[in-house]
Tab-separated table of C-alpha atoms in Angstrom:
chain	number	residue	atom	x	y	z
Q	1	MET	CA	-150.634	38.949	33.501
Q	2	PRO	CA	-151.146	38.749	36.938
Q	3	LEU	CA	-151.820	42.937	37.118
Q	4	ALA	CA	-154.708	42.079	33.943
Q	5	MET	CA	-157.746	41.648	35.708
Q	6	PRO	CA	-156.806	44.798	38.827
Q	7	LEU	CA	-155.534	46.631	36.211
Q	8	GLY	CA	-158.440	45.952	34.198
Q	9	VAL	CA	-161.098	47.305	36.783
Q	10	LEU	CA	-159.343	50.226	37.633
Q	11	VAL	CA	-159.722	51.953	33.985
Q	12	ALA	CA	-163.374	50.626	33.878
Q	13	LEU	CA	-163.768	53.010	36.897
Q	14	LEU	CA	-161.615	55.507	35.540
Q	15	PHE	CA	-163.354	55.856	32.311
Q	16	GLY	CA	-166.777	55.725	34.336
Q	17	VAL	CA	-166.505	58.598	36.385
Q	18	MET	CA	-165.616	60.399	33.261
Q	19	VAL	CA	-168.669	59.769	30.982
Q	20	TRP	CA	-170.619	60.541	34.779
Q	21	LEU	CA	-168.580	63.957	35.353
Q	22	LEU	CA	-167.384	64.922	31.759
Q	23	PRO	CA	-169.109	64.843	28.408
Q	24	ALA	CA	-168.962	62.778	25.931
Q	25	LEU	CA	-166.802	64.106	23.086
Q	26	LYS	CA	-163.581	64.588	26.120
Q	27	VAL	CA	-164.117	60.751	27.129
Q	28	THR	CA	-164.316	59.018	23.352
Q	29	ALA	CA	-161.088	61.246	23.041
Q	30	ALA	CA	-160.043	60.315	26.412
Q	31	VAL	CA	-160.287	56.900	25.436
Q	32	ILE	CA	-159.119	57.293	22.000
Q	33	GLY	CA	-155.489	58.063	23.551
Q	34	VAL	CA	-155.778	56.085	25.730
Q	35	ALA	CA	-155.704	52.941	23.401
Q	36	ALA	CA	-153.552	54.271	21.809
Q	37	VAL	CA	-150.659	54.680	24.200
Q	38	LEU	CA	-151.279	51.290	25.490
Q	39	THR	CA	-151.017	50.141	21.327
Q	40	ILE	CA	-147.864	52.017	21.610
Q	41	ILE	CA	-146.211	50.354	24.988
Q	42	ARG	CA	-147.314	46.917	23.608
Q	43	ARG	CA	-145.888	47.442	20.437
Q	44	PRO	CA	-143.248	50.397	20.288
Q	45	LEU	CA	-142.642	49.465	17.105
Q	46	ARG	CA	-146.054	50.849	15.798
Q	47	GLY	CA	-145.729	54.513	18.162
Q	48	LEU	CA	-141.949	54.047	15.046
Q	49	LEU	CA	-144.108	53.809	12.253
Q	50	LEU	CA	-147.056	55.990	13.830
Q	51	PHE	CA	-143.716	58.719	14.440
Q	52	GLY	CA	-142.456	58.695	10.519
Q	53	VAL	CA	-146.218	59.755	9.377
Q	54	LEU	CA	-147.194	62.665	11.899
Q	55	ALA	CA	-142.887	63.969	11.608
Q	56	THR	CA	-143.186	64.579	8.282
Q	57	PHE	CA	-146.857	65.100	7.930
Q	58	LEU	CA	-147.103	67.774	11.158
Q	59	PRO	CA	-143.643	68.204	12.509
Q	60	TYR	CA	-145.121	70.706	15.337
Q	61	ALA	CA	-147.918	70.293	15.589
Q	62	THR	CA	-148.067	69.807	19.421
Q	63	VAL	CA	-149.392	68.185	22.791
Q	64	GLN	CA	-149.097	69.209	26.715
Q	65	ILE	CA	-147.210	66.496	28.463
Q	66	GLY	CA	-146.587	68.662	31.580
Q	67	ILE	CA	-144.601	70.504	29.391
Q	68	ARG	CA	-145.477	72.102	25.524
Q	69	THR	CA	-144.171	69.405	23.967
Q	70	THR	CA	-144.345	68.441	19.508
Q	71	VAL	CA	-146.756	65.454	19.493
Q	72	SER	CA	-143.579	63.581	17.507
Q	73	GLU	CA	-140.682	64.124	20.259
Q	74	ALA	CA	-143.737	62.867	22.669
Q	75	LEU	CA	-144.040	59.490	20.997
Q	76	LEU	CA	-139.962	59.417	21.105
Q	77	MET	CA	-140.261	59.704	24.798
Q	78	LEU	CA	-143.675	56.593	24.707
Q	79	ILE	CA	-141.094	54.570	22.730
Q	80	TRP	CA	-138.419	54.563	24.794
Q	81	ALA	CA	-140.731	54.283	28.174
Q	82	SER	CA	-142.352	51.252	26.611
Q	83	LEU	CA	-138.657	49.970	25.469
Q	84	LEU	CA	-138.039	50.400	28.727
Q	85	ALA	CA	-141.211	48.222	29.792
Q	86	HIS	CA	-140.210	45.268	28.048
Q	87	ARG	CA	-137.059	44.957	29.635
Q	88	LEU	CA	-138.707	45.465	33.316
Q	89	PHE	CA	-140.917	42.774	32.413
Q	90	ALA	CA	-138.138	40.988	30.486
Q	91	LEU	CA	-140.274	41.190	26.853
Q	92	HIS	CA	-137.889	42.631	24.838
Q	93	THR	CA	-134.099	41.227	26.124
Q	94	ALA	CA	-132.067	40.522	23.099
Q	95	ALA	CA	-128.855	42.784	23.670
Q	96	VAL	CA	-127.887	45.519	21.573
Q	97	PRO	CA	-124.354	45.509	20.292
Q	98	LEU	CA	-123.037	49.279	19.794
Q	99	LEU	CA	-121.868	50.008	16.322
Q	100	ARG	CA	-118.821	52.070	16.011
Q	101	THR	CA	-121.208	55.548	14.705
Q	102	GLU	CA	-123.403	54.915	17.702
Q	103	ARG	CA	-120.750	55.078	20.112
Q	104	TRP	CA	-119.918	58.823	18.440
Q	105	LEU	CA	-122.874	59.702	18.892
Q	106	ILE	CA	-122.845	58.464	22.736
Q	107	ALA	CA	-119.820	60.876	22.947
Q	108	LEU	CA	-121.526	63.463	21.065
Q	109	MET	CA	-124.639	63.195	23.993
Q	110	LEU	CA	-122.391	62.701	27.038
Q	111	PHE	CA	-120.070	65.778	25.832
Q	112	SER	CA	-123.073	68.090	25.596
Q	113	ALA	CA	-123.924	68.050	29.620
Q	114	LEU	CA	-120.513	70.508	29.613
Q	115	PRO	CA	-121.821	73.195	27.610
Q	116	PHE	CA	-125.322	72.419	29.207
Q	117	VAL	CA	-123.877	73.573	32.311
Q	118	VAL	CA	-121.535	76.252	31.307
Q	119	GLY	CA	-124.762	77.688	29.418
Q	120	GLN	CA	-126.224	77.896	31.919
Q	121	LEU	CA	-124.092	79.830	33.850
Q	122	SER	CA	-122.687	81.864	31.683
Q	123	VAL	CA	-126.008	82.898	29.282
Q	124	HIS	CA	-127.793	85.656	31.078
Q	125	VAL	CA	-131.218	85.428	29.448
Q	126	GLU	CA	-134.582	83.780	30.424
Q	127	GLY	CA	-134.518	80.171	28.853
Q	128	ASN	CA	-135.425	76.717	29.614
Q	129	GLY	CA	-132.459	75.220	28.760
Q	130	PRO	CA	-132.628	71.152	30.421
Q	131	ILE	CA	-136.148	70.456	28.808
Q	132	ASN	CA	-134.313	72.060	25.698
Q	133	TRP	CA	-131.095	69.827	26.339
Q	134	VAL	CA	-133.681	66.508	27.264
Q	135	ARG	CA	-135.979	67.033	23.951
Q	136	TRP	CA	-132.382	67.422	21.765
Q	137	LEU	CA	-131.461	64.107	22.809
Q	138	PHE	CA	-135.078	63.049	22.405
Q	139	ASN	CA	-134.271	63.515	18.753
Q	140	LEU	CA	-131.146	62.210	18.502
Q	141	SER	CA	-132.706	58.838	19.548
Q	142	PRO	CA	-133.915	58.010	16.985
Q	143	LEU	CA	-130.768	56.341	15.647
Q	144	PHE	CA	-130.404	53.948	18.357
Q	145	LEU	CA	-133.953	52.532	17.621
Q	146	VAL	CA	-133.033	51.032	14.075
Q	147	PRO	CA	-131.431	48.128	15.795
Q	148	ARG	CA	-133.623	47.684	18.664
Q	149	LEU	CA	-136.774	48.156	16.084
Q	150	LEU	CA	-136.103	48.185	12.407
Q	151	ARG	CA	-133.982	44.982	12.886
Q	152	GLU	CA	-135.939	42.810	9.967
Q	153	ALA	CA	-136.103	43.652	6.831
Q	154	GLN	CA	-140.064	44.067	6.593
Q	155	ALA	CA	-140.300	46.178	9.730
Q	156	ARG	CA	-137.373	48.440	7.460
Q	157	GLU	CA	-139.853	48.290	4.289
Q	158	GLN	CA	-142.703	49.309	6.474
Q	159	MET	CA	-140.845	52.622	7.799
Q	160	VAL	CA	-139.843	53.970	4.250
Q	161	VAL	CA	-143.322	53.709	3.532
Q	162	ALA	CA	-145.039	55.409	7.149
Q	163	ILE	CA	-142.255	58.040	5.867
Q	164	LEU	CA	-143.388	58.380	2.376
Q	165	PHE	CA	-146.653	58.995	2.909
Q	166	GLY	CA	-146.404	61.531	5.219
Q	167	THR	CA	-144.687	63.598	3.555
Q	168	LEU	CA	-146.618	63.247	0.233
Q	169	LEU	CA	-149.737	64.096	2.677
Q	170	MET	CA	-147.576	66.924	3.781
Q	171	LEU	CA	-146.839	68.080	0.072
Q	172	LEU	CA	-151.281	66.647	-0.882
Q	173	LEU	CA	-151.502	69.679	2.256
Q	174	SER	CA	-149.509	72.832	1.161
Q	175	ILE	CA	-148.854	72.450	-2.394
Q	176	PRO	CA	-152.463	73.032	-3.044
Q	177	VAL	CA	-153.117	76.053	-0.676
Q	178	TYR	CA	-150.078	78.172	-2.136
Q	179	LEU	CA	-151.337	77.199	-5.560
Q	180	LYS	CA	-154.455	78.834	-4.190
Q	181	GLU	CA	-153.549	81.145	-2.104
Q	182	GLY	CA	-150.393	82.720	-3.560
Q	183	ASN	CA	-148.320	83.072	0.038
Q	184	SER	CA	-146.584	81.596	2.333
Q	185	THR	CA	-149.007	82.251	5.087
Q	186	ALA	CA	-151.927	81.151	3.809
Q	187	ILE	CA	-150.844	77.443	5.155
Q	188	ILE	CA	-151.053	78.892	9.138
Q	189	SER	CA	-155.105	79.430	9.404
Q	190	VAL	CA	-154.694	75.285	8.422
Q	191	ILE	CA	-152.307	74.470	10.360
Q	192	GLY	CA	-153.697	76.042	13.344
Q	193	GLY	CA	-156.672	73.549	13.143
Q	194	LEU	CA	-154.293	70.534	13.351
Q	195	GLY	CA	-152.661	71.024	16.735
Q	196	TYR	CA	-149.683	74.353	15.849
Q	197	SER	CA	-149.394	76.911	18.546
Q	198	ASN	CA	-147.845	80.120	18.785
Q	199	LEU	CA	-149.333	81.326	15.464
Q	200	ASP	CA	-148.920	84.700	15.882
Q	201	THR	CA	-145.234	84.311	15.788
Q	202	LEU	CA	-145.178	81.809	12.573
Q	203	ASN	CA	-146.926	84.411	11.129
Q	204	GLN	CA	-145.331	87.272	12.157
Q	205	GLY	CA	-141.999	85.149	10.813
Q	206	LEU	CA	-143.510	84.145	7.361
Q	207	SER	CA	-144.642	87.748	6.610
Q	208	GLY	CA	-141.314	88.693	5.207
Q	209	LEU	CA	-141.547	84.880	2.648
Q	210	SER	CA	-144.757	86.047	1.331
Q	211	THR	CA	-143.648	84.661	-2.132
Q	212	ARG	CA	-142.623	81.470	-0.840
Q	213	MET	CA	-144.484	77.948	-0.250
Q	214	GLY	CA	-145.749	77.510	3.448
Q	215	THR	CA	-145.519	74.331	4.946
Q	216	PRO	CA	-146.141	71.991	8.046
Q	217	TRP	CA	-142.678	72.704	8.604
Q	218	THR	CA	-143.397	76.138	9.051
Q	219	HIS	CA	-139.618	77.654	7.853
Q	220	PRO	CA	-139.409	77.201	3.830
Q	221	ASN	CA	-135.361	76.539	4.184
Q	222	ILE	CA	-137.057	73.946	7.036
Q	223	ALA	CA	-138.658	72.247	4.018
Q	224	GLY	CA	-136.551	72.572	1.529
Q	225	GLY	CA	-134.031	70.650	3.654
Q	226	ALA	CA	-136.712	67.988	4.339
Q	227	MET	CA	-137.762	67.395	0.839
Q	228	ALA	CA	-134.126	67.190	-0.075
Q	229	MET	CA	-133.222	64.891	2.365
Q	230	LEU	CA	-136.049	62.582	1.231
Q	231	LEU	CA	-136.401	63.434	-1.990
Q	232	PRO	CA	-133.653	60.666	-3.093
Q	233	LEU	CA	-135.119	57.895	-1.047
Q	234	ALA	CA	-138.039	57.918	-2.670
Q	235	PHE	CA	-136.934	58.015	-6.207
Q	236	CYS	CA	-134.858	54.872	-5.282
Q	237	ILE	CA	-138.354	52.676	-3.639
Q	238	GLY	CA	-140.314	54.449	-6.593
Q	239	LEU	CA	-138.040	52.964	-9.476
Q	240	THR	CA	-137.635	49.181	-7.851
Q	241	ARG	CA	-140.650	48.057	-6.530
Q	242	GLN	CA	-144.110	46.938	-7.275
Q	243	GLY	CA	-147.036	48.401	-6.907
Q	244	VAL	CA	-148.761	51.193	-4.858
Q	245	VAL	CA	-145.471	51.049	-3.156
Q	246	ARG	CA	-144.234	52.045	-6.509
Q	247	HIS	CA	-146.489	54.961	-7.284
Q	248	LEU	CA	-146.020	56.475	-3.746
Q	249	GLY	CA	-142.591	56.701	-4.274
Q	250	LEU	CA	-142.085	58.438	-7.161
Q	251	ALA	CA	-145.308	60.528	-6.177
Q	252	VAL	CA	-143.184	62.136	-3.325
Q	253	ALA	CA	-140.106	61.965	-5.798
Q	254	LEU	CA	-142.156	64.291	-8.520
Q	255	LEU	CA	-143.708	66.290	-5.685
Q	256	ALA	CA	-140.823	66.777	-3.621
Q	257	LEU	CA	-139.302	68.472	-6.354
Q	258	ALA	CA	-141.976	70.997	-7.755
Q	259	GLY	CA	-142.109	72.216	-3.706
Q	260	LEU	CA	-138.875	72.244	-3.438
Q	261	LEU	CA	-138.662	74.271	-6.197
Q	262	LEU	CA	-142.182	76.489	-4.202
Q	263	THR	CA	-139.886	76.793	-1.530
Q	264	GLY	CA	-137.334	78.341	-3.186
Q	265	SER	CA	-134.317	77.318	-0.716
Q	266	ARG	CA	-131.438	77.230	-2.930
Q	267	GLY	CA	-129.224	75.606	-0.314
Q	268	ALA	CA	-131.180	72.527	-0.512
Q	269	LEU	CA	-132.163	72.901	-4.052
Q	270	VAL	CA	-127.772	73.130	-5.073
Q	271	SER	CA	-126.744	70.426	-2.393
Q	272	LEU	CA	-130.040	67.533	-4.217
Q	273	VAL	CA	-128.784	69.114	-7.756
Q	274	LEU	CA	-124.745	67.771	-6.430
Q	275	VAL	CA	-126.012	64.352	-4.894
Q	276	MET	CA	-128.188	64.157	-7.933
Q	277	GLY	CA	-124.679	64.825	-10.029
Q	278	TRP	CA	-123.169	62.284	-8.472
Q	279	MET	CA	-125.421	59.485	-9.005
Q	280	ALA	CA	-125.803	60.330	-12.747
Q	281	ARG	CA	-121.996	60.393	-12.815
Q	282	ARG	CA	-121.426	56.222	-10.856
Q	283	ARG	CA	-123.884	55.243	-13.669
Q	284	VAL	CA	-127.025	55.186	-11.002
Q	285	PRO	CA	-130.022	54.573	-13.611
Q	286	HIS	CA	-132.495	56.668	-14.215
Q	287	VAL	CA	-131.119	59.986	-12.990
Q	288	GLY	CA	-129.236	61.344	-15.386
Q	289	ARG	CA	-133.383	61.714	-17.579
Q	290	LEU	CA	-134.160	62.889	-13.499
Q	291	LEU	CA	-131.774	65.747	-13.595
Q	292	ILE	CA	-132.744	66.488	-17.538
Q	293	ALA	CA	-136.961	66.249	-16.166
Q	294	GLY	CA	-136.000	68.604	-13.378
Q	295	ALA	CA	-134.329	70.985	-15.723
Q	296	ILE	CA	-137.102	70.990	-17.695
Q	297	PHE	CA	-139.940	71.595	-15.008
Q	298	GLY	CA	-137.274	74.119	-13.512
Q	299	MET	CA	-137.555	75.984	-16.440
Q	300	LEU	CA	-141.170	76.125	-17.092
Q	301	LEU	CA	-141.225	77.484	-13.899
Q	302	LEU	CA	-138.951	79.924	-14.133
Q	303	MET	CA	-140.914	81.210	-17.155
Q	304	PHE	CA	-144.589	81.229	-15.321
Q	305	TYR	CA	-143.542	81.810	-11.594
Q	306	PRO	CA	-141.250	84.778	-10.951
Q	307	PRO	CA	-140.926	84.264	-7.578
Q	308	LEU	CA	-138.353	81.983	-8.193
Q	309	GLN	CA	-136.893	83.774	-10.691
Q	310	GLU	CA	-135.955	86.624	-7.842
Q	311	ARG	CA	-134.430	83.532	-5.982
Q	312	LEU	CA	-132.367	82.140	-8.476
Q	313	ILE	CA	-130.948	85.571	-9.804
Q	314	GLY	CA	-130.298	85.856	-6.115
Q	315	LEU	CA	-127.919	82.976	-6.172
Q	316	PHE	CA	-125.752	85.125	-8.267
Q	317	SER	CA	-125.984	88.784	-7.345
Q	318	SER	CA	-123.955	90.775	-4.731
Q	319	ASN	CA	-127.282	92.519	-3.934
Q	320	ASP	CA	-129.271	89.947	-2.292
Q	321	ALA	CA	-130.066	90.028	1.266
Q	322	SER	CA	-129.830	87.090	2.722
Q	323	THR	CA	-126.329	86.078	1.140
Q	324	ALA	CA	-125.059	89.380	2.726
Q	325	VAL	CA	-126.304	88.072	5.861
Q	326	ARG	CA	-124.502	84.731	5.690
Q	327	PHE	CA	-121.582	87.423	5.450
Q	328	GLU	CA	-121.830	89.403	8.288
Q	329	GLU	CA	-122.513	86.219	10.405
Q	330	TYR	CA	-119.699	84.296	8.693
Q	331	SER	CA	-117.460	87.842	10.008
Q	332	HIS	CA	-118.525	88.513	13.149
Q	333	PHE	CA	-118.534	84.407	14.299
Q	334	PRO	CA	-114.953	84.990	16.016
Q	335	ASP	CA	-116.018	86.933	18.921
Q	336	ALA	CA	-119.114	83.813	19.027
Q	337	LEU	CA	-116.575	81.695	20.239
Q	338	LYS	CA	-114.338	84.730	21.349
Q	339	MET	CA	-117.116	85.199	24.414
Q	340	PHE	CA	-118.743	81.010	24.796
Q	341	PRO	CA	-115.672	79.094	23.527
Q	342	LEU	CA	-117.938	75.855	25.375
Q	343	GLY	CA	-121.148	77.112	23.986
Q	344	ILE	CA	-124.174	78.566	24.986
Q	345	GLY	CA	-125.740	75.720	25.659
Q	346	PHE	CA	-129.095	75.535	25.209
Q	347	LYS	CA	-131.168	78.140	26.850
Q	348	VAL	CA	-131.712	79.969	23.457
Q	349	ASP	CA	-130.439	79.453	20.278
Q	350	PRO	CA	-128.056	81.997	18.232
Q	351	PRO	CA	-128.065	84.864	18.241
Q	352	VAL	CA	-127.773	84.907	22.409
Q	353	PRO	CA	-129.743	88.838	22.977
Q	354	GLY	CA	-128.131	91.442	24.618
Q	355	THR	CA	-124.409	90.623	23.444
Q	356	GLY	CA	-124.580	92.322	20.149
Q	357	LEU	CA	-123.266	88.743	18.624
Q	358	TRP	CA	-124.387	87.538	15.455
Q	359	GLY	CA	-126.334	83.863	14.285
Q	360	ILE	CA	-124.474	81.298	12.589
Q	361	SER	CA	-126.325	79.734	9.307
Q	362	ASN	CA	-123.850	76.627	8.691
Q	363	LEU	CA	-124.715	72.856	10.464
Q	364	TRP	CA	-121.346	72.268	11.196
Q	365	LEU	CA	-120.630	76.190	12.931
Q	366	ASN	CA	-123.928	75.683	14.616
Q	367	TYR	CA	-122.399	73.152	17.056
Q	368	ALA	CA	-119.375	74.902	17.198
Q	369	TYR	CA	-121.756	77.887	18.902
Q	370	LYS	CA	-123.763	75.691	20.855
Q	371	LEU	CA	-121.284	72.744	22.591
Q	372	GLY	CA	-117.522	74.814	21.797
Q	373	ILE	CA	-115.468	73.563	19.310
Q	374	PRO	CA	-114.624	70.066	20.672
Q	375	GLY	CA	-118.808	69.875	20.396
Q	376	MET	CA	-117.990	70.543	16.514
Q	377	LEU	CA	-115.319	67.729	15.903
Q	378	VAL	CA	-117.612	65.185	17.775
Q	379	TYR	CA	-119.958	65.612	15.674
Q	380	ILE	CA	-116.969	65.251	12.477
Q	381	GLY	CA	-116.812	62.305	13.792
Q	382	VAL	CA	-119.689	60.958	14.119
Q	383	THR	CA	-120.441	61.760	10.384
Q	384	VAL	CA	-116.616	60.747	9.480
Q	385	ALA	CA	-117.371	57.268	10.982
Q	386	TRP	CA	-120.937	57.256	9.597
Q	387	TRP	CA	-119.675	57.332	5.905
Q	388	ARG	CA	-116.693	54.694	6.435
Q	389	GLU	CA	-119.187	52.121	8.269
Q	390	ALA	CA	-122.067	52.143	6.206
Q	391	ARG	CA	-119.390	52.140	2.947
Q	392	LEU	CA	-120.156	48.880	0.670
Q	393	PRO	CA	-117.049	47.111	-0.675
Q	394	ASP	CA	-115.400	48.192	-3.436
Q	395	ASP	CA	-117.221	51.341	-2.881
Q	396	ARG	CA	-119.962	50.065	-5.598
Q	397	VAL	CA	-123.006	52.284	-6.118
Q	398	THR	CA	-125.620	50.140	-7.524
Q	399	LEU	CA	-129.946	50.754	-7.503
Q	400	ASN	CA	-131.518	47.744	-7.594
Q	401	ARG	CA	-134.890	46.541	-5.337
Q	402	ASP	CA	-131.351	44.797	-2.881
Q	403	THR	CA	-129.676	48.484	-2.581
Q	404	ALA	CA	-133.186	50.876	-2.892
Q	405	LEU	CA	-132.908	51.794	0.896
Q	406	TRP	CA	-129.426	52.097	1.642
Q	407	LEU	CA	-128.342	53.985	-1.544
Q	408	GLY	CA	-132.017	56.319	-1.222
Q	409	SER	CA	-130.627	57.120	2.601
Q	410	ARG	CA	-127.163	57.295	1.731
Q	411	VAL	CA	-127.634	60.133	-0.894
Q	412	GLY	CA	-130.639	61.454	1.046
Q	413	VAL	CA	-127.955	61.813	5.142
Q	414	LEU	CA	-125.516	63.392	2.315
Q	415	ALA	CA	-127.856	66.077	0.444
Q	416	ALA	CA	-128.936	67.175	4.451
Q	417	LEU	CA	-124.718	67.229	5.091
Q	418	LEU	CA	-124.206	69.433	1.874
Q	419	SER	CA	-127.121	71.823	2.647
Q	420	GLY	CA	-125.479	72.478	5.823
Q	421	ALA	CA	-123.115	74.617	4.147
Q	422	PHE	CA	-125.501	76.898	3.646
Q	423	ASP	CA	-128.274	76.820	6.411
Q	424	HIS	CA	-128.453	75.086	9.699
Q	425	TYR	CA	-131.823	73.281	10.176
Q	426	PHE	CA	-129.794	69.485	10.211
Q	427	SER	CA	-128.475	70.645	13.369
Q	428	PHE	CA	-130.532	71.289	16.669
Q	429	THR	CA	-134.118	72.016	14.581
Q	430	THR	CA	-136.181	69.609	16.933
Q	431	VAL	CA	-137.861	66.021	14.247
Q	432	LEU	CA	-135.784	67.336	11.752
Q	433	ILE	CA	-133.079	65.886	13.138
Q	434	ALA	CA	-135.019	63.328	14.389
Q	435	LEU	CA	-136.017	61.986	10.685
Q	436	PHE	CA	-132.136	63.064	9.943
Q	437	TRP	CA	-130.620	60.691	12.463
Q	438	LEU	CA	-133.617	57.534	11.670
Q	439	LEU	CA	-132.060	58.179	8.057
Q	440	LEU	CA	-129.322	57.730	8.937
Q	441	GLY	CA	-129.674	54.665	11.469
Q	442	LEU	CA	-131.480	53.086	8.414
Q	443	ASN	CA	-128.718	53.431	6.107
Q	444	LEU	CA	-125.959	52.502	8.392
Q	445	TYR	CA	-127.993	48.618	9.935
Q	446	GLU	CA	-128.882	48.636	5.518
Q	447	ALA	CA	-125.094	48.609	5.024
Q	448	ARG	CA	-124.653	46.854	7.837
Q	449	ARG	CA	-126.885	43.298	6.225
Q	450	LEU	CA	-125.023	43.883	2.586
Q	451	GLN	CA	-121.998	43.721	3.697
Q	452	THR	CA	-122.785	40.208	5.722
Q	453	ALA	CA	-124.758	39.044	2.621
Q	454	ALA	CA	-121.172	40.400	0.167
Q	455	HIS	CA	-118.747	38.618	2.830
Q	456	ALA	CA	-121.491	35.023	3.345
Q	457	LEU	CA	-120.752	35.649	-0.704
Q	458	ALA	CA	-117.324	36.046	-1.056
Q	459	PRO	CA	-116.355	32.099	0.324
Q	460	ASP	CA	-118.586	30.655	-2.397
Q	461	ALA	CA	-117.022	33.273	-5.229
Q	462	ARG	CA	-113.614	32.189	-4.193
Q	463	GLU	CA	-114.970	28.116	-4.431
Q	464	ASN	CA	-116.548	28.654	-8.068
Q	465	PRO	CA	-114.775	30.506	-10.190
C-alpha cells in the first residue's frame, strides 16, 4: 500500500520517543497492544476468535478507551471498525443479504431509540443512557458478524473451539478456588488481578451468596445461565469430534455440569433439565445416559454438599426468600408499566431509584420494563423468526458430525430462553447477551447450510427412489 512506508516511519518514531521517555515495561505492553490491534484490523476473524475466548473466560475484565468498558465489548467495537476499514479500502466488499431473523433484530435496534429518548427525559436519576444504549447495541451485533466472518465451516469450527476453550479456562479457575476456600468471595482476589474493577461493590454483592460458587461472571445466576447455554454445545461437539476437540468438548460438558450445581442457579438447572429431556425424548444419542449420570452425580453432591441441599429444598419451600421476592416483583410489575408505558430506557436498570417500584426477574417482562410492551413484542418476533428459520426439514433431530453445531447451538439458545422464565440475565446483561446472539447466529447459518444441502439432495432422491 502507498501508505505503508510513511506509516511505518511514523510508528517507528513514535515508539522511539516512547522508549526514550517511558519505562521499558510500559513500552513493551504498548507494542503488544498495538500489534494486537493491527492484527485484528487486518484479520477481524482473529478478533472474533479472541472475543470467544475472553468473553467466556474473563467476560468483565475492563479497559479504558475514553470510557470504561469490558475488554470483550472493546473487541466487538474494534472488529466492526476493522470491517468498516476493509469496506472503505475495498478489501471486503461482499454483500451479505439479511435473513428474516436479522431484519427483526434490526427492527428491535431501531425501535429501542424511542424508549432511549423517552427514558432520558422521564427517568430523573443519574445514569449514562447514551453509552449504555450504544453498548447494548454492540452486544446485539454478533448476530451480524456470523455471515461476515464465519461463512466458512472451518471458521465456525474455530469459533466453537474458542468459546469452549474460554469456558474451560473459566471453570478450571473457578471450581478449584471455590473448593479450596468454600465461599463465593474467594474469586474476587483472583479476578482483581485480571483486570476487574469495582471490587468493593462486587464483594458486597457476593457476600450474601457466600455458599455458592463465585466465577468471573461475578453473579452465580449469570454463571449458571452461561453454563446452561454452552453445555449442550460442548456435549454435542464432544460426542461427534475426534482428538483434542473431542476431549475439550467432553471436559467442558462435565465441568460445566459440576459448576452449574455449585453455583446453585435453580432456573438454569431447571431449564437445562427440560431441554435435555426434550433431546432424550427425540432420541438424541447418549442424552439419556448423561441425564442418568447427572442425576447420580447430583445425588452424591447432595449427600456431601449442604449448600446445594438448601438451594434445591428452596425449590419446594414456601419460605424461600428468592422465590418470595419474585412473587412480589410480579405483583408490582403492573405499577412499573403504568408509570413507564414506553419503558425506562437505558439510564439505569430496573428498579428506578426513588420510585418505589420493584425489578423483575423475567426475560420478556424485563424487555417490557426497559423498552415497553412494543419492544417486548418485537423481541418475541425475533425469537419466533429464529425458531422457524433455523428448523431443519421435517423438524428432524439427529446428532452426527454434520449436525452437532446446529443441534448444540439450538438447544443452548433454547435453554437460555427457558431460563428467562426465572431470571432476566439474557435481556440486557453485557457480554452474556453478546454470546447469546453469537450462538443464535451460528445456529441460524448452520441451519441455512443444512437446509441448502437437503434441497440439493432432494432432486437426486426423486430421480433415484
